[in-house]
Short mmCIF file of C-alpha atoms in Angstrom, two decimals:
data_model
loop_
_atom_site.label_atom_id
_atom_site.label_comp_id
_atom_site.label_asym_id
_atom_site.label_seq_id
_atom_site.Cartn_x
_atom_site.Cartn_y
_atom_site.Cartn_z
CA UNK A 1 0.98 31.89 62.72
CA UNK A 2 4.28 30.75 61.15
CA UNK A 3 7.37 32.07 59.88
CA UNK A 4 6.31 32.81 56.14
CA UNK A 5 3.59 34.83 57.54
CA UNK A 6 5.67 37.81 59.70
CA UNK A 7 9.35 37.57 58.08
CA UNK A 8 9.71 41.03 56.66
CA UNK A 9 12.23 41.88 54.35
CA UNK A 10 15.91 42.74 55.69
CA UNK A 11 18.72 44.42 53.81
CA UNK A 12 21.71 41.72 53.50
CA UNK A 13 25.58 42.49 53.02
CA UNK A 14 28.24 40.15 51.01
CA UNK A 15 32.03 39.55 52.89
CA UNK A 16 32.81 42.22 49.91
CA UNK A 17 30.46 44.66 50.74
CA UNK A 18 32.25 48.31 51.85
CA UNK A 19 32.66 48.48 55.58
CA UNK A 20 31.19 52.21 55.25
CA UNK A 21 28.56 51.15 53.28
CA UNK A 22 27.94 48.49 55.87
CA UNK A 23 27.73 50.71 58.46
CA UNK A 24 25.37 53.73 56.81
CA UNK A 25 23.34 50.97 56.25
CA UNK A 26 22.81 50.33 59.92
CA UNK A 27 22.73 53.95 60.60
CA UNK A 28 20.24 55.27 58.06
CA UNK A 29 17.80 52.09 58.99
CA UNK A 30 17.77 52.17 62.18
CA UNK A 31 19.44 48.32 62.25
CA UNK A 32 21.21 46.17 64.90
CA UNK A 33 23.01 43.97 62.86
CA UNK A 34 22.97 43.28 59.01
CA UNK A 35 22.11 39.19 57.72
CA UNK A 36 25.75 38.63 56.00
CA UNK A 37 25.46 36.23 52.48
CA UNK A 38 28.53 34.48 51.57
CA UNK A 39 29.92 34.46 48.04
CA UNK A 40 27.57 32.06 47.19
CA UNK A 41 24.95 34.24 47.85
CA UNK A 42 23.71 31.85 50.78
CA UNK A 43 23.17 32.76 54.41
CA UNK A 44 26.17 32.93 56.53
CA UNK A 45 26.24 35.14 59.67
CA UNK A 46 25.00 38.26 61.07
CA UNK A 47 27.01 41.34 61.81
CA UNK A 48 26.16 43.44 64.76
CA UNK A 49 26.58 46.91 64.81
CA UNK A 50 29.21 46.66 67.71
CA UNK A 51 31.88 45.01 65.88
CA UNK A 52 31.59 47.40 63.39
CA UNK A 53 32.69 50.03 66.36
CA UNK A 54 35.11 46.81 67.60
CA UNK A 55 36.72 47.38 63.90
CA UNK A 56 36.76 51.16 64.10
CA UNK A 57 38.15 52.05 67.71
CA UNK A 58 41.78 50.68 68.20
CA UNK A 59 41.83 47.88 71.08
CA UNK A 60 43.76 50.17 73.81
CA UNK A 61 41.28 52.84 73.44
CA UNK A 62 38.45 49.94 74.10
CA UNK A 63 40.66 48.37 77.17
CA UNK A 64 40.64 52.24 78.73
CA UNK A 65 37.58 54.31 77.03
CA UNK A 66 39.32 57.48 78.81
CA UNK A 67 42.12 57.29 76.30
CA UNK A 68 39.36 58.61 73.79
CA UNK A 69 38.98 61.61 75.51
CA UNK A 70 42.24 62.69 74.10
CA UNK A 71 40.97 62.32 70.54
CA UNK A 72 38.80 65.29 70.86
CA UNK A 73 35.59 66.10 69.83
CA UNK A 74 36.40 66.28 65.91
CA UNK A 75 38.06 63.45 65.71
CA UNK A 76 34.94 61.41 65.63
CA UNK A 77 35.37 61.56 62.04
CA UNK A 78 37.92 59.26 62.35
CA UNK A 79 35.56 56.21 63.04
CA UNK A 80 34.25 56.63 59.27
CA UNK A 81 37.80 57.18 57.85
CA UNK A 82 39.02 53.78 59.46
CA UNK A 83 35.92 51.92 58.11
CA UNK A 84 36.63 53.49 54.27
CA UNK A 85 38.87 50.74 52.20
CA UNK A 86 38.00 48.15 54.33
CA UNK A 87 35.57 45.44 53.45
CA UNK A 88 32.63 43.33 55.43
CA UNK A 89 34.81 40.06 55.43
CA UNK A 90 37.52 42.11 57.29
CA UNK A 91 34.48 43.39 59.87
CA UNK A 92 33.42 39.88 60.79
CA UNK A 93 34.37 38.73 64.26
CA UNK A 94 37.51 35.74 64.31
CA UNK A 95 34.32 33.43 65.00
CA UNK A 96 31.48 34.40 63.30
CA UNK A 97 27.98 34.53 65.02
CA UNK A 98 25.48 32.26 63.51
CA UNK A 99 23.12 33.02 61.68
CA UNK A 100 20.06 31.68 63.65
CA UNK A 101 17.75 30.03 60.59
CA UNK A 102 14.40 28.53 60.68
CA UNK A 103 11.74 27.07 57.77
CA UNK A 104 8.98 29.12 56.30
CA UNK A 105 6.28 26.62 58.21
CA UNK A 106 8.02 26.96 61.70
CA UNK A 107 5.32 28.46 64.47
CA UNK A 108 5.74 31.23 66.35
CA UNK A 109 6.69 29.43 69.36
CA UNK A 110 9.41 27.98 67.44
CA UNK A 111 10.83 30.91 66.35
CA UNK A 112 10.48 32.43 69.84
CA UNK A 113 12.17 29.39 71.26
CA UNK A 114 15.31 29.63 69.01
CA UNK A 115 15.52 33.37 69.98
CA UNK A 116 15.23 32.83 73.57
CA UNK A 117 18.27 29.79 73.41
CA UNK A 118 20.23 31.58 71.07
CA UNK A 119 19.87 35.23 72.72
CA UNK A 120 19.13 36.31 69.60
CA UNK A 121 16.59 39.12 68.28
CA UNK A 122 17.13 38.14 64.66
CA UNK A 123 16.21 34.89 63.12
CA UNK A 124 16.37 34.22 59.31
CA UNK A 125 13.60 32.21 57.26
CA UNK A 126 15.73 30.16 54.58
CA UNK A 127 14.07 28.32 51.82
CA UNK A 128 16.10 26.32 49.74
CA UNK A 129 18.90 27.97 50.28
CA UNK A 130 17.37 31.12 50.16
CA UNK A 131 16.37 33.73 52.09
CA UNK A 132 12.83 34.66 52.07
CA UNK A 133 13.37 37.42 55.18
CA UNK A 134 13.88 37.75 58.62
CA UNK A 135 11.61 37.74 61.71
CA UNK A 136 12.90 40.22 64.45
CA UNK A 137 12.13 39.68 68.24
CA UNK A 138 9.93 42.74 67.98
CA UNK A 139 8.27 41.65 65.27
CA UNK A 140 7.13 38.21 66.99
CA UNK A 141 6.21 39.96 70.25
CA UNK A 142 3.93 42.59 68.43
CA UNK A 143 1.83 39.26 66.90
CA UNK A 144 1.37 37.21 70.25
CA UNK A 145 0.95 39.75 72.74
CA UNK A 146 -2.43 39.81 73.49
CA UNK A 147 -3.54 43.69 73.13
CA UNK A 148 -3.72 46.11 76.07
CA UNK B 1 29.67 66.28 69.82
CA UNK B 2 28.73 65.02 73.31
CA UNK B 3 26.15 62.59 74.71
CA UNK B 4 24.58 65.00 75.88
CA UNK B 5 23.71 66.45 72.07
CA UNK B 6 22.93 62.87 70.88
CA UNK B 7 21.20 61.54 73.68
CA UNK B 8 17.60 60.62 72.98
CA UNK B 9 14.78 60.09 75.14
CA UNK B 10 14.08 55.90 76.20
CA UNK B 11 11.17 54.57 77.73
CA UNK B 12 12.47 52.93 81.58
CA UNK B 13 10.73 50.26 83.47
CA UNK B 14 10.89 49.96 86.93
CA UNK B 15 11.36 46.05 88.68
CA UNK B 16 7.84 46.31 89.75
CA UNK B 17 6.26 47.08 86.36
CA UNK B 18 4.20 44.25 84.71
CA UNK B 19 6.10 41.67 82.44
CA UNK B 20 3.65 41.91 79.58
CA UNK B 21 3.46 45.46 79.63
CA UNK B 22 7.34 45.73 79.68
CA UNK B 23 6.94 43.32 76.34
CA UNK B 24 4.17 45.46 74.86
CA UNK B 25 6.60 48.32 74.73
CA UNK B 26 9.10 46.51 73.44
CA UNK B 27 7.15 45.52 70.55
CA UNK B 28 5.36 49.07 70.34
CA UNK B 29 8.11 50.99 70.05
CA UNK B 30 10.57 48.65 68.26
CA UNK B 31 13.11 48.63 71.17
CA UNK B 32 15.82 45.57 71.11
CA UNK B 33 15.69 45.99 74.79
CA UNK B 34 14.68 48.42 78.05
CA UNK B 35 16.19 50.56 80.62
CA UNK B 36 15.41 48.89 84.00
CA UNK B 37 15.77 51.42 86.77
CA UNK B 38 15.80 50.61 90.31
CA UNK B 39 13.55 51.14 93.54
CA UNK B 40 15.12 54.74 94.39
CA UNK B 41 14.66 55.53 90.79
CA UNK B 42 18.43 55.48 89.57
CA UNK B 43 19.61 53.38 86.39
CA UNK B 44 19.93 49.53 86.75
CA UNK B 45 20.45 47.56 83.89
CA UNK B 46 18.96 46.56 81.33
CA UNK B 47 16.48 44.25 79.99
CA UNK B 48 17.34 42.59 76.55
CA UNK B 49 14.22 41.36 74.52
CA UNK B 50 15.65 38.14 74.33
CA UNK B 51 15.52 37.65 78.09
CA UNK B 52 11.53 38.44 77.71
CA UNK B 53 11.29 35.04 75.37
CA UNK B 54 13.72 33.17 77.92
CA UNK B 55 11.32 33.70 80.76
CA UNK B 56 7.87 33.08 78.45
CA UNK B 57 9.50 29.26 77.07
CA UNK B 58 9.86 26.76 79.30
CA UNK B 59 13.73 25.69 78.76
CA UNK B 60 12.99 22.22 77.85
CA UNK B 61 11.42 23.96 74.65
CA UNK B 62 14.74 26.17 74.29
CA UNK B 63 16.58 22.94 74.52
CA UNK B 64 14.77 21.68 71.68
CA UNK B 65 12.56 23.85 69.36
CA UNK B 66 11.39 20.95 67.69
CA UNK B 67 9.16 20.48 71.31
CA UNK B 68 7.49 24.05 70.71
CA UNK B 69 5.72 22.26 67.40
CA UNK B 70 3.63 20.05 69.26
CA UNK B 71 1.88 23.33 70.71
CA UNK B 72 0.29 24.09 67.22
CA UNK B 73 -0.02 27.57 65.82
CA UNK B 74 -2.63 28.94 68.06
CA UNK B 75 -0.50 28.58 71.08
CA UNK B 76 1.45 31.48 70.51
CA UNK B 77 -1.06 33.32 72.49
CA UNK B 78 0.45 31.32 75.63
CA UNK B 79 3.34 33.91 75.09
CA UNK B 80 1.30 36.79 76.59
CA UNK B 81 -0.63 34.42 79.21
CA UNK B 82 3.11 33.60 80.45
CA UNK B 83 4.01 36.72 81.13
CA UNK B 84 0.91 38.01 82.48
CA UNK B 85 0.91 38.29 86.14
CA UNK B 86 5.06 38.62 86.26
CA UNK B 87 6.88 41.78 86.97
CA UNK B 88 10.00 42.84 85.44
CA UNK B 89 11.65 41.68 88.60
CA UNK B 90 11.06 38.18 88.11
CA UNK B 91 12.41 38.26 84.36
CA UNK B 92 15.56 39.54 84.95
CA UNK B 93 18.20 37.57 84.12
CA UNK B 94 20.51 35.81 87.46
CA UNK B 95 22.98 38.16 87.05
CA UNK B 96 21.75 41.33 85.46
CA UNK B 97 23.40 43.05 82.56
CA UNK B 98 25.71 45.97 83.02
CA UNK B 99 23.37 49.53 82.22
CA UNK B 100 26.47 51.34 80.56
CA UNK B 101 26.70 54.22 81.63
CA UNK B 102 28.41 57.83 80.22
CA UNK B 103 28.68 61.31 81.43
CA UNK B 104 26.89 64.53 79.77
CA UNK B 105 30.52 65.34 78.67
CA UNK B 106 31.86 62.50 77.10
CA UNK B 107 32.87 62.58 73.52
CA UNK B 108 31.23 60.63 70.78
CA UNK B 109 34.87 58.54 70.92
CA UNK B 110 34.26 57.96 74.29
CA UNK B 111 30.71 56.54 73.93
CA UNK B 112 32.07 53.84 70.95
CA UNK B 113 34.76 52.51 72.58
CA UNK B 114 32.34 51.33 75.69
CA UNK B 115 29.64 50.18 73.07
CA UNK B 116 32.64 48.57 71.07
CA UNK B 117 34.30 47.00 74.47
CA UNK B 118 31.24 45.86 75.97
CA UNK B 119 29.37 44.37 73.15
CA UNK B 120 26.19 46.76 73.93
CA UNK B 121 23.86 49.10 71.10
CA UNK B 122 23.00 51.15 74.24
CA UNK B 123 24.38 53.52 77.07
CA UNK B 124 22.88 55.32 79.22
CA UNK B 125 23.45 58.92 79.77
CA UNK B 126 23.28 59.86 83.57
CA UNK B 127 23.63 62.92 85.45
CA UNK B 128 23.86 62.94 89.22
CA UNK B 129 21.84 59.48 89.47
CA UNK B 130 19.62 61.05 86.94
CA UNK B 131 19.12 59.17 83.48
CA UNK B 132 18.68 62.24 80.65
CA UNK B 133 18.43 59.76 77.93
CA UNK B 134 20.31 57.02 75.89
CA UNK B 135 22.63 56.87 72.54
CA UNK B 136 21.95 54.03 70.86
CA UNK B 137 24.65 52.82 68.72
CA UNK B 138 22.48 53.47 65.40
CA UNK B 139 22.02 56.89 66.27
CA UNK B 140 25.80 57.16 67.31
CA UNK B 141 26.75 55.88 63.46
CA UNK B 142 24.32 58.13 61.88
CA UNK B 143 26.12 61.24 63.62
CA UNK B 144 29.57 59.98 62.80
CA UNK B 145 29.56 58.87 59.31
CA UNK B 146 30.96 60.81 56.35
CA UNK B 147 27.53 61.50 54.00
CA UNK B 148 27.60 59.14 51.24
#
C-alpha cells in the first residue's frame, strides 16, 4: 500500500489567506490543522488549530486562564473579532512547524515511521512540487489494522 | 456558553484495555487521540495517535524511514501484529501527557486560553472525578465564530 493510494484530499491555506476564514475552515471540517502553501503555491507548513487560539487569546489571559473568567460569557465573540483583519502569515508560529512530506511511492510503514518521529498526525504527499494530498494518522491506521 | 453546553461525549480507554483495540477506535471514529482514564476510573491523560505509531516502529526505523522500505508493502500488516497483545499501559508515553482538565462552569474563554497555553485540541470536562465529556477545539471554533 503506498502513499498515492490513501492520501485524500485536504483543504490548503496561503500566508494571505483571512485568519477567520482560516479558522471556519477548521471549524466547519472538523480539522486539526490546515497544510499552509507559500506564495509560490508550494508546500510550506501546517497550522494547528491551537495557534489559531495562541493568536486570538492575549498572552496574560493564557499565563492565568482565570483571568478569562472576567470576560464573561458573551465575550466569546471576541475570539472571532480578533481573528477578522488579520491574515494566515500573521497566525503562523515565530518558527514554523514543518510540513512533514513524503513521495507518492512511499509504503505505509514509511509514512507511519515519519509520523511516529515527527509526532505528527498529518503527512503531505508532494509530487513535483506539488501536492497530490495528505495522509492523516487515522487514515493509515484504518488500512493496516487488521479488522476486529 | 459553558463546557458544560459544548461538551461532547469521547470514547475513554482504561490502561488495561488492548493496544490494538485502543488503535481501532482511533481509526473508527477519526479521533487524533484518546482519553486514558485510570484504575479508580478518574481522568488520566491522554493518548495521542502518534504515540500508537511510536510504540508499533521500532526507533531505528523512526531514525531513518528510509529503513521501513526494505519491509515492502505488505508489511504494513506488522502494524496491527505489533500492537496485538499490548495494553494501553505499555504505550504510554515515559511521562504521560497532561489530560486538561475544565470545570462544568467555565466559560468558552476559559476553555481557549488552556487549549491556546497548552498546545492541546482537547480538554476534558470533569465533575467531582467524573469525566461528562470533552470540547474539542474544532467544536469550540465552530461555537465561537461569527457566521460567514
Amino acid at each position: 500500500m503506498l502513499a498515492r493510494e490513501i492520501a485524500v484530499e485536504f483543504p490548503t491555506v496561503t500566508l494571505d489567506t483571512g485568519a477567520l476564514e482560516a479558522a471556519r475552515l477548521m471549524a466547519d471540517q472538523r480539522l486539526p490543522g490546515l497544510v499552509v502553501v507559500d506564495d509560490d503555491g508550494q508546500p510550506y507548513s501546517v497550522l494547528p488549530g491551537s495557534q489559531v487560539l495562541n493568536f486570538a487569546i492575549p498572552a496574560y489571559v493564557q499565563e492565568d486562564p482565570s483571568l478569562a473568567r472576567v470576560y464573561g460569557e458573551a465575550a466569546a465573540d471576541r475570539l472571532g473579532a480578533r481573528l477578522d483583519a488579520h491574515t494566515v502569515r500573521e497566525l503562523m508560529p515565530e518558527k514554523p512547524h514543518e510540513l512533514p512530506v513524503v513521495q507518492p511511492d512511499d509504503t505505509v510503514m514509511e509514512i507511519a515511521a515519519i509520523m511516529a518521529g515527527m509526532h505528527t498526525p498529518l503527512v503531505a504527499v508532494v509530487e513535483d512540487g506539488e501536492i497530490l494530498g495528505v495522509v492523516t494518522l487515522t487514515t493509515l491506521l484504518a488500512r493496516v489494522l487488521p479488522p476486529a
